[in-house]
Coordinates of C-alpha atoms in Angstrom, one line a residue:
M1 CA 123.1 21.9 38.2
V2 CA 124.3 19.5 35.6
D3 CA 122.1 18.4 32.7
W4 CA 122.4 14.6 32.5
C5 CA 121.9 14.7 28.7
S6 CA 124.8 16.9 27.9
P7 CA 127.8 15.4 26.1
L8 CA 130.1 16.4 29.0
C9 CA 128.3 14.2 31.5
V10 CA 128.3 11.2 29.1
S11 CA 132.1 11.4 28.8
I12 CA 132.7 11.8 32.5
L13 CA 130.5 9.0 33.8
P14 CA 132.0 5.6 33.5
V15 CA 130.1 3.1 31.4
V16 CA 129.6 0.0 33.4
A17 CA 129.0 -3.0 31.1
P18 CA 128.3 -6.5 32.4
D19 CA 131.6 -8.4 32.5
V20 CA 131.2 -11.3 30.1
E21 CA 133.9 -13.3 32.0
D22 CA 132.1 -13.1 35.3
S23 CA 128.8 -14.1 33.8
A24 CA 130.3 -17.2 32.2
F25 CA 132.0 -18.2 35.5
G26 CA 128.7 -17.5 37.3
R27 CA 126.9 -20.0 35.1
I28 CA 129.6 -22.6 35.9
R29 CA 129.1 -21.9 39.6
E30 CA 125.4 -22.6 39.2
Q31 CA 126.1 -26.0 37.5
Y32 CA 128.8 -27.4 39.8
P33 CA 129.0 -27.8 43.6
P34 CA 131.7 -26.0 45.7
I35 CA 133.8 -29.1 45.9
V36 CA 134.2 -31.0 42.7
T37 CA 135.6 -34.4 41.8
T38 CA 138.2 -35.3 39.2
A39 CA 135.5 -36.4 36.7
Q40 CA 133.7 -33.1 37.2
V41 CA 136.9 -31.1 36.7
A42 CA 137.7 -33.1 33.6
E43 CA 134.2 -32.4 32.2
L44 CA 134.5 -28.7 33.1
L45 CA 137.9 -28.3 31.4
D46 CA 137.0 -30.7 28.6
I47 CA 140.1 -32.9 29.2
N48 CA 140.8 -36.5 30.2
P49 CA 140.4 -37.4 33.9
R50 CA 144.0 -38.8 33.8
T51 CA 145.2 -35.4 32.7
V52 CA 143.4 -33.8 35.7
L53 CA 145.1 -36.3 38.0
M54 CA 148.5 -35.5 36.5
M55 CA 147.9 -31.7 36.8
A56 CA 146.9 -32.1 40.4
A57 CA 149.9 -34.3 41.2
D58 CA 152.4 -31.8 39.7
G59 CA 150.7 -28.8 41.1
R60 CA 149.2 -27.2 38.0
L61 CA 145.7 -27.6 39.5
P62 CA 145.3 -27.0 43.2
A63 CA 143.8 -30.1 44.9
S64 CA 143.2 -31.6 48.3
R65 CA 143.5 -35.1 49.4
L66 CA 142.3 -36.6 52.7
P67 CA 144.9 -38.6 54.6
G68 CA 144.8 -42.3 53.6
S69 CA 142.7 -41.5 50.5
R70 CA 143.6 -41.8 46.9
K71 CA 140.9 -39.5 45.7
F72 CA 141.5 -35.8 44.9
H73 CA 139.0 -33.1 45.7
F74 CA 139.0 -29.7 44.0
F75 CA 137.5 -26.4 45.2
L76 CA 135.6 -25.0 42.3
E77 CA 136.8 -21.5 43.0
D78 CA 140.4 -22.8 42.8
V79 CA 139.8 -24.3 39.4
L80 CA 138.1 -21.2 38.1
K81 CA 141.0 -19.1 39.5
A82 CA 143.4 -21.3 37.6
L83 CA 141.4 -20.8 34.4
R84 CA 141.3 -17.0 35.0
Q85 CA 145.0 -16.8 35.6
H86 CA 145.8 -18.6 32.3
M87 CA 143.4 -16.8 30.0
V88 CA 144.7 -16.4 26.5
R89 CA 144.3 -12.8 25.2
P90 CA 144.2 -12.1 21.4
G91 CA 147.7 -11.0 20.3
E92 CA 149.5 -12.3 23.4
T93 CA 150.1 -15.9 22.1
T94 CA 151.5 -16.6 18.7
L95 CA 151.5 -20.1 17.2
T96 CA 154.8 -21.3 15.7
E97 CA 155.1 -23.5 12.6
A98 CA 156.0 -26.4 14.9
D99 CA 152.7 -25.9 16.8
L100 CA 150.7 -25.9 13.6
E101 CA 152.5 -29.0 12.3
E102 CA 151.8 -30.8 15.6
V103 CA 148.1 -30.0 15.2
E104 CA 148.0 -31.2 11.6
V105 CA 149.8 -34.4 12.5
A106 CA 147.4 -35.1 15.4
E107 CA 144.4 -34.7 13.2
V108 CA 145.8 -37.1 10.5
V109 CA 147.0 -40.0 12.8
V110 CA 144.4 -42.7 13.1
P111 CA 145.1 -45.5 15.6
T112 CA 144.9 -49.0 14.1
K113 CA 144.8 -52.4 15.7
K114 CA 148.1 -54.2 15.4
K115 CA 147.9 -57.9 14.4
V116 CA 150.0 -60.1 16.5
A117 CA 151.9 -62.6 14.4
T118 CA 151.2 -66.1 15.6
T119 CA 153.5 -69.0 14.8
A120 CA 152.3 -72.5 14.5
R121 CA 154.0 -74.9 16.9
T122 CA 155.5 -77.9 15.3
R123 CA 156.9 -81.0 16.8
R124 CA 160.5 -81.9 16.3
P125 CA 160.9 -85.5 15.3
T126 CA 162.5 -87.7 17.8
A127 CA 164.0 -91.2 17.6
K128 CA 161.2 -92.7 19.6
G129 CA 158.4 -90.7 17.9
G130 CA 157.5 -88.8 21.1
R131 CA 157.9 -85.1 22.0
A132 CA 161.3 -83.6 22.1
S133 CA 162.6 -82.5 25.5
G134 CA 164.1 -79.2 26.0

């Protein structure tokens, strides 16, 4: 008979810890319905809805579209699967100097309103004092 408190048993038995990734996806499954809209996917991924539409159109995000409809529908499991497939692991991805410069530039650029230059219309003098034709 094996004593469950011996060091030998502790090293043989696998330690099953709750998977943090699955618990996070479980919370997402509780918050969203099985079929989500473009706006819900944008909210979930924290991106612009237009980006979601472009990603669906070029195949980066799996989507469905009913015949004659312009509206995309996404299966929540497909979106979560896409997220899981593109997980970034520490040490796998390295940022280059160009990436860092791009981030710095994006933070500094502030959009401003452009003033449209208006020109005053003037009449050209004519022999009869009226408006010039042409």
